[in-house]
Amino acid sequence: MDLDVTGVEQAVSTGSLPDGERVEQLVAAAHERNRLVADGVVADYIPALASADPDAFGVCVVGTDGAVHAAGDVDVEFSIQSISKAFVYALVCEVVGHRVARERVGVNNTGLAFNSVVAIELNDGHPMNPMVNAGAIATTGLVPGADDAERWEFVGSGLAAFAGRELRVDEEVYASEAATNQRNQAIARLLASYGRLDADPRRSVDLYTRQCSVLVTARDLAVMAATLADGGVNPVTGRRVVSAGVCRDTLAVLASTGLYERSGDWLFEIGLPGKSGVSGGLVTVAPGKAGIATWSPPLDDAGNSVRGQRATAYLSRALGLNVFASADYRLSGPADEPRRNT
Ligand code: GLU
């Protein structure tokens, strides 16, 4: 696809969140109305994740003005898992640029499971997009650094800059996944066999496993999401982490691929880019306005947090965040249950 946009001056058009008191009320309501929802199952394919508390639930919104609005368990740490893919992708895009990211990793949905081997075979060895494991491992293979320590420094310090604080690795989760991630190792070797991985497969999987084991809270994730919403500047620390162009590219990828095989449903109902992970986290970005994060371990059959999706659906509607909405519209049912528009 050749789009002639060189030299076109870039303009941005966006609105703002309602006032802080209103956001505070709506975050509390998003938590309260979903806290007793009992659907979903805690992931156990990585043994160390199985012990997560199914009742834990936190909701946090951080505006691009740096204001934090929180309800529930927003300061409990859990491993970031797949949500790391979004932020490591942004960090790598900053280094390799738009064209290389698109060519080496890709931006198209596979329509298949996040850890699919078939998807690689069906696409001539192409990893397809950075939110499936193949693409995340290909992204990790592009991390700059002369050795493992330098590459880890790039990833670890980059994630910390997004969160605005030092983050540590959960060594138990790392060891548990490292001992059971044969499928990811197979994916990396398959990519390498097609010449689609720029680094050693074993090292790339190890770096990927380590990035997935970084401990975050829902509050951290909301700050990280708000940084993507704020054109790459962390609104709490004031520090630039990535460029505005990288944020735009990352959010475009999240919009089409962030919620596993339900990415289309998500965009249709919520109308915002997001990324979920198997430990129950979910980040959503309202460009120019805010980052939203939820944490609740029970997942639906696609791997997305049940309470997280409901709380975010509520906030997207109640805060007016759907990027496709151009006029007021009424819903025929409660805001957190997908219903037909009237
Ligand atoms: N580390 C996990 C894996 O590779 C992440 C899965 C996820 O959160 O989707 O299986």
mmCIF file with all atom_site columns, N, CA and C in Angstrom, residues 230-253:
data_model
loop_
_atom_site.group_PDB
_atom_site.id
_atom_site.type_symbol
_atom_site.label_atom_id
_atom_site.label_alt_id
_atom_site.label_comp_id
_atom_site.label_asym_id
_atom_site.label_entity_id
_atom_site.label_seq_id
_atom_site.pdbx_PDB_ins_code
_atom_site.Cartn_x
_atom_site.Cartn_y
_atom_site.Cartn_z
_atom_site.occupancy
_atom_site.B_iso_or_equiv
_atom_site.pdbx_formal_charge
_atom_site.auth_seq_id
_atom_site.auth_comp_id
_atom_site.auth_asym_id
_atom_site.auth_atom_id
_atom_site.pdbx_PDB_model_num
ATOM 1  N N  . ASP A 1 230 ? -1.188 10.491 25.883 1.00 0.00 ? 230 ASP A N  1
ATOM 2  C CA . ASP A 1 230 ? -0.633 11.850 25.973 1.00 0.00 ? 230 ASP A CA 1
ATOM 3  C C  . ASP A 1 230 ? 0.501  12.056 24.967 1.00 0.00 ? 230 ASP A C  1
ATOM 4  N N  . GLY A 1 231 ? 0.458  11.349 23.864 1.00 0.00 ? 231 GLY A N  1
ATOM 5  C CA . GLY A 1 231 ? 1.482  11.534 22.825 1.00 0.00 ? 231 GLY A CA 1
ATOM 6  C C  . GLY A 1 231 ? 2.874  11.131 23.258 1.00 0.00 ? 231 GLY A C  1
ATOM 7  N N  . GLY A 1 232 ? 2.969  10.233 24.264 1.00 0.00 ? 232 GLY A N  1
ATOM 8  C CA . GLY A 1 232 ? 4.268  9.693  24.649 1.00 0.00 ? 232 GLY A CA 1
ATOM 9  C C  . GLY A 1 232 ? 4.909  10.364 25.847 1.00 0.00 ? 232 GLY A C  1
ATOM 10 N N  . VAL A 1 233 ? 4.235  11.382 26.412 1.00 0.00 ? 233 VAL A N  1
ATOM 11 C CA . VAL A 1 233 ? 4.762  12.023 27.622 1.00 0.00 ? 233 VAL A CA 1
ATOM 12 C C  . VAL A 1 233 ? 4.003  11.461 28.826 1.00 0.00 ? 233 VAL A C  1
ATOM 13 N N  . ASN A 1 234 ? 4.746  10.938 29.801 1.00 0.00 ? 234 ASN A N  1
ATOM 14 C CA . ASN A 1 234 ? 4.108  10.436 31.017 1.00 0.00 ? 234 ASN A CA 1
ATOM 15 C C  . ASN A 1 234 ? 3.495  11.632 31.745 1.00 0.00 ? 234 ASN A C  1
ATOM 16 N N  . PRO A 1 235 ? 2.159  11.672 31.894 1.00 0.00 ? 235 PRO A N  1
ATOM 17 C CA . PRO A 1 235 ? 1.536  12.882 32.450 1.00 0.00 ? 235 PRO A CA 1
ATOM 18 C C  . PRO A 1 235 ? 1.776  13.053 33.948 1.00 0.00 ? 235 PRO A C  1
ATOM 19 N N  . VAL A 1 236 ? 2.268  11.999 34.608 1.00 0.00 ? 236 VAL A N  1
ATOM 20 C CA . VAL A 1 236 ? 2.549  12.124 36.044 1.00 0.00 ? 236 VAL A CA 1
ATOM 21 C C  . VAL A 1 236 ? 3.982  12.613 36.266 1.00 0.00 ? 236 VAL A C  1
ATOM 22 N N  . THR A 1 237 ? 4.941  12.051 35.524 1.00 0.00 ? 237 THR A N  1
ATOM 23 C CA . THR A 1 237 ? 6.344  12.467 35.714 1.00 0.00 ? 237 THR A CA 1
ATOM 24 C C  . THR A 1 237 ? 6.725  13.630 34.805 1.00 0.00 ? 237 THR A C  1
ATOM 25 N N  . GLY A 1 238 ? 5.951  13.830 33.738 1.00 0.00 ? 238 GLY A N  1
ATOM 26 C CA . GLY A 1 238 ? 6.287  14.882 32.776 1.00 0.00 ? 238 GLY A CA 1
ATOM 27 C C  . GLY A 1 238 ? 7.392  14.481 31.813 1.00 0.00 ? 238 GLY A C  1
ATOM 28 N N  . ARG A 1 239 ? 7.837  13.226 31.891 1.00 0.00 ? 239 ARG A N  1
ATOM 29 C CA . ARG A 1 239 ? 8.970  12.771 31.079 1.00 0.00 ? 239 ARG A CA 1
ATOM 30 C C  . ARG A 1 239 ? 8.498  12.167 29.754 1.00 0.00 ? 239 ARG A C  1
ATOM 31 N N  . ARG A 1 240 ? 9.133  12.541 28.634 1.00 0.00 ? 240 ARG A N  1
ATOM 32 C CA . ARG A 1 240 ? 8.800  11.912 27.357 1.00 0.00 ? 240 ARG A CA 1
ATOM 33 C C  . ARG A 1 240 ? 9.394  10.506 27.319 1.00 0.00 ? 240 ARG A C  1
ATOM 34 N N  . VAL A 1 241 ? 8.555  9.525  26.935 1.00 0.00 ? 241 VAL A N  1
ATOM 35 C CA . VAL A 1 241 ? 9.013  8.137  26.864 1.00 0.00 ? 241 VAL A CA 1
ATOM 36 C C  . VAL A 1 241 ? 9.175  7.716  25.408 1.00 0.00 ? 241 VAL A C  1
ATOM 37 N N  . VAL A 1 242 ? 8.187  8.011  24.576 1.00 0.00 ? 242 VAL A N  1
ATOM 38 C CA . VAL A 1 242 ? 8.262  7.736  23.135 1.00 0.00 ? 242 VAL A CA 1
ATOM 39 C C  . VAL A 1 242 ? 7.658  8.939  22.403 1.00 0.00 ? 242 VAL A C  1
ATOM 40 N N  . SER A 1 243 ? 7.804  8.930  21.080 1.00 0.00 ? 243 SER A N  1
ATOM 41 C CA . SER A 1 243 ? 7.297  10.065 20.295 1.00 0.00 ? 243 SER A CA 1
ATOM 42 C C  . SER A 1 243 ? 5.786  9.948  20.070 1.00 0.00 ? 243 SER A C  1
ATOM 43 N N  . ALA A 1 244 ? 5.183  11.052 19.682 1.00 0.00 ? 244 ALA A N  1
ATOM 44 C CA . ALA A 1 244 ? 3.744  11.049 19.403 1.00 0.00 ? 244 ALA A CA 1
ATOM 45 C C  . ALA A 1 244 ? 3.413  10.122 18.231 1.00 0.00 ? 244 ALA A C  1
ATOM 46 N N  . GLY A 1 245 ? 4.292  10.080 17.237 1.00 0.00 ? 245 GLY A N  1
ATOM 47 C CA . GLY A 1 245 ? 4.047  9.209  16.083 1.00 0.00 ? 245 GLY A CA 1
ATOM 48 C C  . GLY A 1 245 ? 4.039  7.736  16.477 1.00 0.00 ? 245 GLY A C  1
ATOM 49 N N  . VAL A 1 246 ? 4.928  7.369  17.383 1.00 0.00 ? 246 VAL A N  1
ATOM 50 C CA . VAL A 1 246 ? 4.977  5.977  17.856 1.00 0.00 ? 246 VAL A CA 1
ATOM 51 C C  . VAL A 1 246 ? 3.691  5.646  18.626 1.00 0.00 ? 246 VAL A C  1
ATOM 52 N N  . CYS A 1 247 ? 3.186  6.592  19.424 1.00 0.00 ? 247 CYS A N  1
ATOM 53 C CA . CYS A 1 247 ? 1.919  6.350  20.141 1.00 0.00 ? 247 CYS A CA 1
ATOM 54 C C  . CYS A 1 247 ? 0.802  6.075  19.146 1.00 0.00 ? 247 CYS A C  1
ATOM 55 N N  . ARG A 1 248 ? 0.721  6.914  18.126 1.00 0.00 ? 248 ARG A N  1
ATOM 56 C CA . ARG A 1 248 ? -0.343 6.756  17.121 1.00 0.00 ? 248 ARG A CA 1
ATOM 57 C C  . ARG A 1 248 ? -0.240 5.375  16.465 1.00 0.00 ? 248 ARG A C  1
ATOM 58 N N  . ASP A 1 249 ? 0.969  4.977  16.083 1.00 0.00 ? 249 ASP A N  1
ATOM 59 C CA . ASP A 1 249 ? 1.152  3.668  15.439 1.00 0.00 ? 249 ASP A CA 1
ATOM 60 C C  . ASP A 1 249 ? 0.771  2.531  16.395 1.00 0.00 ? 249 ASP A C  1
ATOM 61 N N  . THR A 1 250 ? 1.203  2.648  17.650 1.00 0.00 ? 250 THR A N  1
ATOM 62 C CA . THR A 1 250 ? 0.918  1.596  18.633 1.00 0.00 ? 250 THR A CA 1
ATOM 63 C C  . THR A 1 250 ? -0.586 1.475  18.866 1.00 0.00 ? 250 THR A C  1
ATOM 64 N N  . LEU A 1 251 ? -1.259 2.605  18.982 1.00 0.00 ? 251 LEU A N  1
ATOM 65 C CA . LEU A 1 251 ? -2.704 2.570  19.239 1.00 0.00 ? 251 LEU A CA 1
ATOM 66 C C  . LEU A 1 251 ? -3.470 2.002  18.050 1.00 0.00 ? 251 LEU A C  1
ATOM 67 N N  . ALA A 1 252 ? -2.983 2.270  16.849 1.00 0.00 ? 252 ALA A N  1
ATOM 68 C CA . ALA A 1 252 ? -3.638 1.704  15.661 1.00 0.00 ? 252 ALA A CA 1
ATOM 69 C C  . ALA A 1 252 ? -3.558 0.179  15.702 1.00 0.00 ? 252 ALA A C  1
ATOM 70 N N  . VAL A 1 253 ? -2.399 -0.334 16.102 1.00 0.00 ? 253 VAL A N  1
ATOM 71 C CA . VAL A 1 253 ? -2.229 -1.786 16.193 1.00 0.00 ? 253 VAL A CA 1
ATOM 72 C C  . VAL A 1 253 ? -3.132 -2.361 17.293 1.00 0.00 ? 253 VAL A C  1
#
